[in-house]
XYZ file of C-alpha atoms in Angstrom:
638
model
C 22.676 49.672 -42.325
C 22.752 47.878 -38.995
C 19.581 47.919 -36.913
C 19.469 49.598 -33.528
C 19.400 46.172 -31.869
C 22.523 45.134 -33.755
C 24.313 48.372 -32.884
C 23.446 47.897 -29.215
C 24.847 44.349 -29.280
C 28.040 45.548 -30.957
C 28.583 48.467 -28.570
C 28.401 46.220 -25.517
C 30.661 43.466 -26.901
C 34.117 42.431 -25.843
C 35.677 40.289 -28.568
C 38.723 38.016 -28.685
C 40.449 37.441 -32.040
C 42.938 34.586 -32.321
C 45.232 35.096 -35.308
C 46.292 38.292 -37.065
C 47.307 36.864 -40.442
C 45.455 36.728 -43.757
C 41.985 36.434 -42.262
C 42.939 38.276 -39.071
C 43.961 41.518 -40.785
C 40.697 41.689 -42.717
C 38.737 40.684 -39.630
C 40.255 43.361 -37.385
C 39.598 46.019 -40.009
C 35.983 44.867 -40.427
C 35.350 44.682 -36.679
C 36.707 48.185 -36.191
C 34.676 49.666 -39.054
C 31.560 47.857 -37.789
C 31.831 49.682 -34.462
C 33.160 47.006 -32.099
C 34.665 49.014 -29.223
C 36.806 46.447 -27.367
C 38.921 43.945 -29.325
C 41.724 41.705 -28.054
C 44.143 39.969 -30.463
C 46.461 37.020 -29.842
C 49.141 36.100 -32.397
C 52.607 34.678 -31.813
C 53.948 35.388 -35.313
C 56.095 38.184 -36.666
C 55.600 39.784 -40.061
C 57.432 38.262 -43.036
C 57.936 39.623 -46.523
C 55.703 36.898 -47.979
C 52.774 38.246 -45.885
C 52.712 41.630 -47.576
C 50.787 40.610 -50.716
C 47.570 39.908 -48.767
C 47.894 41.159 -45.177
C 47.218 44.772 -45.979
C 47.718 46.232 -42.506
C 51.435 45.508 -42.829
C 54.191 47.284 -44.758
C 57.805 46.529 -45.680
C 59.029 48.535 -42.686
C 57.075 46.205 -40.352
C 58.947 43.027 -41.326
C 60.172 41.260 -38.196
C 57.685 42.994 -35.879
C 54.729 41.472 -34.003
C 51.650 40.946 -36.194
C 49.241 41.609 -33.344
C 50.904 44.870 -32.315
C 51.377 46.261 -35.830
C 47.782 45.354 -36.767
C 46.558 47.262 -33.711
C 48.613 50.359 -34.582
C 47.467 50.290 -38.215
C 43.763 50.132 -37.337
C 43.986 52.805 -34.639
C 45.165 55.241 -37.306
C 41.695 55.227 -38.888
C 39.651 54.228 -35.794
C 41.497 55.923 -32.938
C 38.739 55.831 -30.315
C 38.346 52.071 -29.893
C 40.255 49.792 -27.539
C 42.496 47.175 -29.163
C 44.684 45.022 -26.903
C 47.410 42.978 -28.660
C 49.188 39.911 -27.244
C 52.360 38.810 -28.995
C 52.094 35.301 -27.578
C 50.982 31.722 -28.162
C 47.312 31.088 -27.410
C 48.455 27.907 -25.626
C 50.426 29.948 -23.065
C 49.234 29.502 -19.448
C 47.993 33.085 -19.162
C 45.256 32.355 -21.722
C 43.276 30.017 -19.500
C 39.552 29.433 -19.050
C 39.178 32.492 -16.782
C 40.807 34.645 -19.461
C 38.317 33.394 -22.084
C 35.326 33.964 -19.799
C 35.686 37.751 -20.049
C 34.701 37.746 -23.748
C 31.277 37.661 -25.379
C 32.540 35.802 -28.452
C 35.821 34.341 -29.762
C 36.755 34.642 -33.462
C 39.366 32.266 -34.904
C 41.692 33.043 -37.812
C 44.225 30.300 -37.102
C 46.454 28.215 -39.337
C 46.817 24.860 -37.567
C 44.707 22.098 -36.052
C 46.373 21.989 -32.640
C 45.621 25.631 -31.883
C 42.073 25.312 -33.255
C 41.368 22.313 -31.024
C 42.854 24.113 -28.025
C 40.697 27.222 -28.523
C 37.622 25.052 -29.128
C 38.123 23.324 -25.757
C 38.744 26.561 -23.885
C 35.581 28.074 -25.387
C 33.577 25.013 -24.332
C 34.987 25.176 -20.798
C 34.358 28.928 -20.567
C 30.960 28.605 -22.293
C 31.886 31.332 -24.766
C 30.630 31.058 -28.376
C 33.278 30.431 -31.048
C 33.182 31.496 -34.695
C 35.667 29.370 -36.660
C 36.984 30.101 -40.148
C 39.443 29.040 -42.830
C 40.457 29.783 -46.406
C 42.544 28.166 -49.104
C 42.747 29.850 -52.479
C 39.218 30.676 -53.624
C 37.593 28.401 -51.045
C 36.570 29.381 -47.536
C 34.175 28.674 -44.717
C 32.779 30.113 -41.509
C 31.185 27.971 -38.789
C 29.490 28.788 -35.482
C 30.070 26.685 -32.355
C 27.929 27.259 -29.260
C 28.116 24.813 -26.362
C 25.005 22.664 -26.119
C 23.420 24.245 -29.206
C 25.665 23.376 -32.139
C 28.363 20.830 -32.800
C 31.802 21.810 -31.560
C 34.841 22.123 -33.818
C 35.869 18.539 -33.018
C 32.478 16.862 -33.442
C 33.399 15.871 -37.005
C 36.662 14.262 -38.186
C 39.274 16.370 -39.944
C 41.304 15.074 -42.911
C 44.638 13.569 -41.960
C 47.892 14.809 -43.515
C 49.003 13.125 -46.730
C 51.584 10.437 -46.078
C 54.236 8.587 -48.090
C 55.928 5.304 -47.164
C 59.573 5.807 -46.308
C 60.629 3.099 -48.769
C 59.057 5.117 -51.604
C 60.886 8.257 -50.520
C 64.276 6.609 -49.943
C 64.329 3.963 -52.668
C 61.756 4.296 -55.447
C 60.532 7.884 -55.938
C 58.226 8.279 -58.919
C 57.066 11.885 -58.560
C 58.782 15.171 -57.806
C 56.975 15.498 -54.472
C 58.802 12.325 -53.354
C 62.110 14.037 -54.133
C 61.036 17.135 -52.203
C 60.126 15.085 -49.126
C 63.483 13.276 -49.349
C 65.443 16.533 -49.699
C 63.530 18.398 -46.988
C 62.796 15.823 -44.324
C 65.749 13.483 -44.719
C 68.765 15.211 -46.295
C 68.241 18.763 -44.992
C 67.331 17.436 -41.544
C 70.389 15.160 -41.506
C 72.871 17.840 -42.537
C 71.516 20.843 -40.653
C 69.026 19.547 -38.061
C 69.265 17.579 -34.836
C 72.150 15.123 -35.239
C 70.683 12.794 -32.626
C 67.287 12.424 -34.267
C 66.626 9.134 -36.037
C 66.760 9.556 -39.800
C 66.366 6.950 -42.513
C 69.461 8.275 -44.256
C 71.413 6.813 -41.319
C 70.165 3.343 -42.178
C 70.943 3.645 -45.877
C 74.338 5.209 -45.221
C 75.290 2.643 -42.599
C 74.540 -0.120 -45.074
C 76.591 1.662 -47.681
C 79.435 2.408 -45.322
C 79.758 -1.197 -44.128
C 80.671 -2.421 -47.576
C 83.328 0.247 -48.043
C 84.877 -0.251 -44.595
C 83.883 3.226 -43.469
C 83.058 3.475 -39.804
C 82.404 7.206 -39.256
C 79.150 8.972 -40.021
C 79.548 10.004 -43.644
C 77.469 13.117 -43.002
C 79.840 14.460 -40.357
C 82.372 16.986 -41.615
C 85.867 15.683 -40.957
C 88.379 17.708 -39.028
C 90.184 20.224 -41.258
C 88.104 19.110 -44.251
C 87.719 21.845 -46.843
C 84.060 22.868 -47.255
C 84.271 22.296 -51.010
C 85.568 18.766 -50.448
C 82.892 18.106 -47.853
C 80.155 19.298 -50.192
C 81.391 17.093 -53.030
C 81.711 14.115 -50.687
C 78.089 14.488 -49.562
C 76.997 15.018 -53.176
C 78.793 11.887 -54.360
C 77.499 9.822 -51.463
C 73.778 10.607 -51.725
C 73.488 11.016 -55.502
C 76.184 8.572 -56.586
C 77.181 5.837 -54.198
C 73.751 5.388 -52.580
C 72.154 5.051 -56.015
C 74.734 2.433 -57.035
C 74.052 0.555 -53.816
C 70.314 0.641 -54.556
C 70.914 -0.664 -58.085
C 72.588 -3.752 -56.654
C 69.134 -4.980 -55.571
C 67.943 -6.197 -58.956
C 64.490 -7.192 -57.707
C 63.584 -3.580 -56.966
C 63.897 -2.539 -60.604
C 61.992 -5.331 -62.377
C 58.973 -3.065 -62.908
C 60.621 0.332 -62.424
C 63.022 2.524 -64.359
C 66.569 2.143 -63.119
C 68.019 5.382 -61.662
C 71.315 6.832 -62.856
C 74.120 7.514 -60.347
C 75.358 11.111 -60.523
C 78.828 12.164 -59.342
C 79.972 15.745 -58.966
C 83.079 15.250 -61.110
C 80.909 14.325 -64.097
C 78.569 17.296 -63.745
C 80.790 19.955 -62.259
C 84.528 19.747 -62.934
C 86.801 21.213 -60.262
C 87.513 24.360 -62.250
C 83.845 25.269 -62.590
C 83.178 24.724 -58.914
C 85.813 27.301 -58.010
C 83.830 29.956 -59.902
C 81.332 30.100 -57.057
C 81.325 33.400 -55.204
C 80.534 34.412 -51.634
C 77.269 36.042 -50.606
C 77.785 39.323 -48.748
C 74.407 39.486 -46.965
C 74.548 39.958 -43.207
C 70.980 38.871 -42.411
C 71.027 35.036 -42.234
C 67.594 34.763 -43.879
C 68.804 36.898 -46.805
C 71.856 34.760 -47.562
C 71.281 33.307 -51.027
C 73.147 30.857 -53.225
C 71.272 32.228 -56.235
C 72.522 35.744 -55.516
C 76.032 34.437 -54.971
C 75.972 32.726 -58.369
C 74.243 35.578 -60.194
C 70.998 33.637 -60.787
C 67.910 35.818 -60.445
C 64.698 34.278 -61.789
C 63.065 31.790 -59.355
C 60.778 30.568 -62.147
C 63.655 29.309 -64.278
C 64.126 25.542 -64.383
C 67.792 24.983 -63.649
C 69.932 22.500 -65.559
C 71.622 19.625 -63.741
C 74.844 21.663 -63.660
C 73.054 24.706 -62.246
C 71.329 22.575 -59.608
C 74.691 21.086 -58.668
C 76.206 24.555 -58.302
C 73.297 25.688 -56.125
C 73.563 22.539 -53.994
C 77.284 23.027 -53.294
C 77.017 26.787 -52.873
C 74.060 26.660 -50.496
C 75.751 23.968 -48.380
C 78.895 26.112 -48.275
C 76.945 29.224 -47.268
C 75.254 27.373 -44.423
C 78.656 26.508 -42.982
C 80.264 29.890 -43.690
C 77.405 32.259 -42.823
C 75.097 30.279 -40.540
C 77.333 27.738 -38.814
C 75.935 28.540 -35.353
C 72.480 27.429 -36.476
C 73.609 24.033 -37.771
C 72.259 21.290 -35.563
C 69.086 23.223 -34.733
C 67.682 24.074 -38.151
C 64.311 22.942 -39.439
C 63.046 23.643 -42.929
C 61.189 26.938 -43.303
C 59.628 27.926 -46.606
C 60.556 31.547 -45.855
C 64.249 30.670 -45.442
C 65.697 31.443 -48.893
C 68.872 29.390 -48.505
C 66.929 26.377 -47.181
C 64.524 26.529 -50.126
C 67.457 26.776 -52.561
C 69.195 23.757 -51.013
C 66.028 21.639 -51.008
C 65.142 22.637 -54.582
C 68.617 21.754 -55.871
C 68.799 18.464 -53.956
C 65.309 17.444 -55.105
C 66.105 18.296 -58.727
C 69.368 16.344 -58.716
C 67.573 13.316 -57.281
C 64.743 13.787 -59.784
C 67.300 13.840 -62.601
C 68.743 10.571 -61.335
C 65.307 8.887 -61.370
C 64.135 10.372 -64.682
C 61.578 12.686 -63.061
C 60.962 16.135 -64.656
C 62.787 19.006 -62.934
C 60.969 21.953 -61.350
C 61.737 25.620 -60.748
C 62.486 27.031 -57.307
C 59.086 28.732 -57.342
C 57.334 25.407 -57.976
C 59.509 23.496 -55.509
C 58.831 26.042 -52.769
C 55.096 25.633 -53.312
C 55.370 21.853 -53.008
C 57.726 21.921 -50.016
C 55.396 24.223 -48.089
C 52.209 22.803 -49.632
C 51.354 26.359 -50.489
C 47.924 27.056 -51.911
C 48.481 30.662 -52.860
C 46.243 32.893 -50.792
C 43.586 35.119 -52.360
C 43.059 38.368 -50.482
C 39.460 38.658 -51.693
C 38.564 35.309 -50.149
C 40.009 36.447 -46.821
C 37.958 39.645 -46.990
C 34.740 37.743 -47.766
C 35.328 35.298 -44.927
C 36.134 38.127 -42.496
C 32.838 39.782 -43.380
C 30.951 36.536 -42.816
C 32.664 36.079 -39.432
C 31.423 39.485 -38.309
C 27.889 38.729 -39.523
C 27.807 35.513 -37.482
C 29.396 37.229 -34.489
C 26.593 39.813 -34.453
C 23.996 37.004 -34.542
C 25.773 35.351 -31.600
C 25.784 38.598 -29.625
C 22.042 38.929 -30.243
C 21.519 35.267 -29.293
C 19.813 34.864 -32.674
C 20.213 31.073 -32.695
C 17.599 30.456 -35.397
C 19.688 32.363 -37.928
C 23.142 30.901 -37.210
C 24.721 29.643 -40.426
C 27.758 27.711 -41.553
C 28.712 29.471 -44.782
C 30.913 28.071 -47.539
C 32.667 30.301 -50.068
C 32.995 28.454 -53.384
C 35.309 28.830 -56.352
C 32.542 28.122 -58.887
C 28.810 28.788 -58.569
C 26.670 25.968 -57.208
C 22.906 26.409 -57.571
C 23.819 29.873 -58.860
C 25.471 30.720 -55.552
C 29.100 31.415 -54.609
C 28.185 31.618 -50.922
C 26.453 28.488 -49.637
C 24.766 28.908 -46.207
C 23.906 25.803 -44.194
C 22.100 25.470 -40.877
C 24.374 24.322 -38.044
C 24.049 20.817 -36.659
C 23.409 19.566 -33.174
C 26.331 18.368 -31.051
C 27.601 14.916 -31.967
C 26.557 12.685 -29.071
C 29.627 10.511 -29.613
C 32.064 13.470 -29.507
C 34.578 12.867 -26.739
C 35.218 16.624 -26.391
C 31.792 18.212 -25.981
C 29.718 15.126 -25.074
C 32.377 13.431 -22.902
C 31.562 10.013 -24.380
C 33.929 7.304 -23.081
C 36.581 6.070 -25.500
C 37.681 2.471 -25.922
C 41.380 1.659 -26.144
C 42.579 -1.764 -27.285
C 46.150 -2.216 -26.094
C 48.564 -4.906 -24.957
C 48.595 -4.072 -21.253
C 51.464 -6.514 -20.647
C 53.776 -4.853 -23.172
C 52.776 -1.213 -23.664
C 54.235 1.353 -21.283
C 52.464 4.344 -19.767
C 54.744 6.516 -21.948
C 53.262 4.903 -25.084
C 49.762 5.777 -23.895
C 50.756 9.376 -23.085
C 52.703 10.077 -26.285
C 50.667 8.170 -28.871
C 47.141 8.651 -27.561
C 46.846 11.451 -25.006
C 49.126 13.950 -26.762
C 49.248 12.917 -30.424
C 45.617 11.949 -30.957
C 43.706 13.893 -28.316
C 45.859 17.017 -28.161
C 46.080 17.107 -24.341
C 49.452 18.640 -23.421
C 49.070 18.981 -19.630
C 47.511 15.618 -18.788
C 46.612 14.189 -15.432
C 46.048 10.413 -15.544
C 44.087 8.538 -12.901
C 43.037 4.935 -12.355
C 40.335 5.010 -9.730
C 41.688 7.124 -6.879
C 45.330 6.490 -7.871
C 47.137 9.359 -9.599
C 49.557 7.767 -12.106
C 50.884 10.791 -13.984
C 50.723 14.566 -13.819
C 52.372 17.551 -15.494
C 52.868 20.904 -13.786
C 55.349 23.500 -12.570
C 54.256 23.179 -8.958
C 55.274 19.519 -8.532
C 58.050 18.727 -6.055
C 61.100 16.711 -7.108
C 59.894 13.460 -5.567
C 56.593 13.634 -7.430
C 58.338 14.418 -10.715
C 60.685 11.469 -10.213
C 57.772 9.186 -9.312
C 55.768 10.141 -12.407
C 58.857 9.801 -14.612
C 59.368 6.278 -13.247
C 55.723 5.431 -13.963
C 56.164 6.450 -17.598
C 58.661 3.630 -18.087
C 56.461 0.972 -16.480
C 54.269 -1.494 -18.345
C 50.573 -0.691 -17.819
C 49.868 -3.910 -15.951
C 52.788 -3.245 -13.578
C 51.865 0.281 -12.502
C 51.228 0.958 -8.771
C 47.530 0.748 -9.657
C 47.654 -1.803 -12.508
C 45.835 -1.021 -15.761
C 44.405 -4.251 -17.151
C 41.558 -5.312 -19.400
C 38.210 -3.968 -18.206
C 39.591 -1.077 -16.168
C 38.605 2.563 -16.623
C 41.294 5.237 -16.951
C 40.518 8.939 -16.611
C 42.622 11.611 -18.324
C 42.171 15.301 -17.578
C 43.737 18.391 -19.091
C 43.355 20.968 -16.341
C 44.254 23.837 -18.629
C 41.607 22.915 -21.207
C 39.218 21.694 -18.482
C 38.679 18.578 -20.588
C 38.126 15.089 -19.199
C 38.245 11.823 -21.173
C 37.440 8.348 -19.866
C 39.016 5.274 -21.450
C 37.649 1.736 -21.301
C 40.764 -0.452 -21.516
C 40.569 -3.683 -23.505
C 43.601 -5.979 -23.553
C 44.683 -7.308 -26.949
C 47.733 -9.456 -27.616
C 48.592 -8.767 -31.259
C 48.274 -5.869 -33.723
C 48.799 -5.558 -37.466
C 52.116 -3.689 -37.801
C 51.096 -2.076 -41.075
C 47.497 -1.117 -40.270
C 48.031 -0.442 -36.562
C 51.646 0.779 -36.247
C 50.977 2.328 -32.833
C 50.384 -1.110 -31.355
C 47.019 0.079 -30.034
C 43.580 0.958 -31.392
C 41.448 3.860 -30.178
C 37.690 3.693 -30.795
C 35.211 6.513 -30.358
C 37.807 8.951 -31.671
C 37.645 9.436 -35.432
C 39.928 11.093 -37.911
C 39.517 10.864 -41.649
C 42.142 8.840 -43.435
C 44.461 10.254 -46.059
C 43.192 10.076 -49.616
C 46.558 9.672 -51.271
C 46.306 6.509 -53.382
C 47.954 4.500 -56.124
C 46.303 1.594 -57.906
C 43.411 1.913 -55.442
C 45.701 1.207 -52.495
C 45.507 3.740 -49.687
C 48.777 4.820 -48.136
C 47.327 7.103 -45.478
C 48.005 6.335 -41.868
C 44.585 7.397 -40.679
C 45.733 10.066 -38.284
C 48.550 12.203 -37.053
C 50.867 10.376 -34.724
C 54.146 10.995 -32.973
C 57.632 9.848 -33.874
C 57.165 7.029 -31.432
C 54.484 5.567 -33.645
C 56.814 5.429 -36.660
C 55.368 8.408 -38.481
C 57.588 11.406 -39.105
C 55.743 14.747 -38.902
C 57.151 17.425 -41.142
C 55.780 20.760 -39.974
C 53.066 22.421 -38.057
C 49.738 20.888 -39.028
C 47.950 22.072 -42.079
C 46.065 19.643 -44.212
C 46.461 19.484 -47.969
C 43.961 16.702 -48.528
C 41.016 16.608 -50.867
C 38.321 18.879 -49.479
C 34.649 17.992 -49.736
C 33.229 21.162 -51.186
C 29.525 21.985 -51.264
C 29.156 21.174 -54.940
C 29.399 17.507 -54.027
C 32.645 17.226 -56.000
C 36.097 16.762 -54.593
C 38.737 19.361 -55.208
C 42.445 18.540 -55.038
C 45.047 21.163 -54.323
C 47.160 21.597 -57.469
C 50.562 22.217 -55.904
C 51.142 18.729 -54.530
C 50.783 15.980 -57.141
C 49.332 12.684 -56.073
C 52.013 10.382 -54.745
C 52.217 6.729 -55.576
C 53.029 4.026 -53.085
C 55.441 1.379 -54.285
C 55.305 -2.183 -53.031
C 57.532 -2.184 -49.985
C 57.073 -5.759 -48.840
C 60.800 -6.329 -48.705
C 61.333 -3.267 -46.489
C 61.143 -4.198 -42.816
C 60.180 -0.595 -42.076
C 57.298 -0.617 -44.551
C 54.764 0.711 -42.050
C 56.719 3.921 -41.591
C 55.469 7.000 -43.415
C 56.361 10.620 -43.978
C 53.728 13.338 -43.839
C 53.394 16.254 -46.215
C 51.606 19.010 -44.354
C 50.926 22.634 -45.059
C 51.846 25.710 -43.071
C 50.516 28.503 -45.215
C 48.714 31.350 -43.575
C 45.123 30.167 -43.421
C 43.758 26.734 -44.070
C 40.450 25.236 -44.991
C 38.774 22.220 -43.506
C 35.513 21.697 -45.366
C 33.705 18.995 -43.471
C 31.185 17.797 -46.033
C 28.648 18.628 -48.707
C 25.923 20.824 -47.224
C 23.600 19.719 -50.002
C 23.705 16.069 -48.990
C 24.088 16.198 -45.199
C 21.852 13.655 -43.490
C 22.655 14.651 -39.936
C 20.009 16.255 -37.787
C 20.093 20.014 -38.068
C 19.894 22.382 -35.133
C 16.301 22.750 -34.014
């Protein structure tokens, strides 16, 4: 039973929830049943079939509807006299500014990506509203409390970087099935169905191949009046046959590796068999299925090479026949059945070529989305812990704030491990406003490089204002006139040392995000040369820390140390969600089982060796355990 003091705190509270997914559904239910009278929910997502096994406020009839709005309606059925205000919107939208956050007594996060978490953290700091952060993955979970000036903020400690794989491993020497998945999803699928103008390493390989066969057109473009069956076989033969033969011509690559086997459609799928393929009758694009068209039902079956070839050709055909308007704008989505079928088949055919064991669609989908299958009980436990901490915050009970870890196995006979919060990190650039140091070639780097690679990619500032002394060099906003926009656009293309107010070694640059009310100061240090492999951005930021990837082979790290933009030669795959080793409170490291460890091959001969692909997760809720509470040596909150 809650005490009278607790009930009083609850009755007078106005609470903001961000996220109405796995944790959010349990949290809203728990808040309502605990007596919270005024709850606001922000969530931009709509309900999908895959949500229904753990997000218990939703039903089959709700698929396609707003999560925030349906969650509100479901809870009001059993708690009709409370106020719940839903927002089907992105928390980064302009309407959710600092003034909006100031109206709440506490903010409760149930988000699924780093960018949104960082954004909410900064708004809470600016509005001086306490934040209770949370995350789950499988049986693991955590809840942390962040109060400005009292505890460390969400960004005081580094977060694990996404797992990365060198492009040469993906395109030339895959050794594990995850390499084949990355190739199929982020290179082949993107090339065939995504933005045609986006740089893609298949272009390079195909251009090399085309030059020797006197082909001048893009082999991935469908020719005028070309039959879809012919087009599918031509793509099949090119990527699984001819490209493999071209790779085999480089004998040095295969001295210490198994030689792959070229696969051509005529050898696996004679013309007569290919014509047996049917046509899917589904009207909903997301329900179109090559498996259904071919009469294949069990997603846990491991398909033969012939079956994978049929699925590959059929899914490609269905994209052009049923979803042609989407081609050119598609990105891989783990909830898109046809996309998952295509990627699974393509990855399996490539795996067969390189002697890698084949996987079922169910397994491939888990790897492609880095899915750690959610456990509803964990979400419920974490939601309960969020409410407990929220009540402490409302009572200003700072001595009893706790970071609580939910464990898979008992540690010290406990499955819930409470830890006292820590003081703010004095070197945190977000909550302590400590100046950062940027080493950069001021005679070569452009202002655009600084904006894209540092301000946006590393610091997460999306509406930056950049000043050098009293000179305003760059600004983003809807209220700018055309001359100002043109002036700032011109500045982006100028070298730092040639700006109207030159940025040179020893100068101080100030960057503000007016929406987040965050200011960062940069001490600029000129440096002539950078290591292309270790510092692919051509610049080095100090005072900002992000944990490096733990993906290794033969004790050689292949992580890139942080999430960067395309401009820095790293290709992001999806919305951020880390699948790295988590430091759990037992002091042991736990790896997620769905994504096997990748191995980096020696890519010295590849001129693009510093380029990497990321494997990141976009499942519903994600965990970021920041260390072992039993061995922390930082100073705890006094």
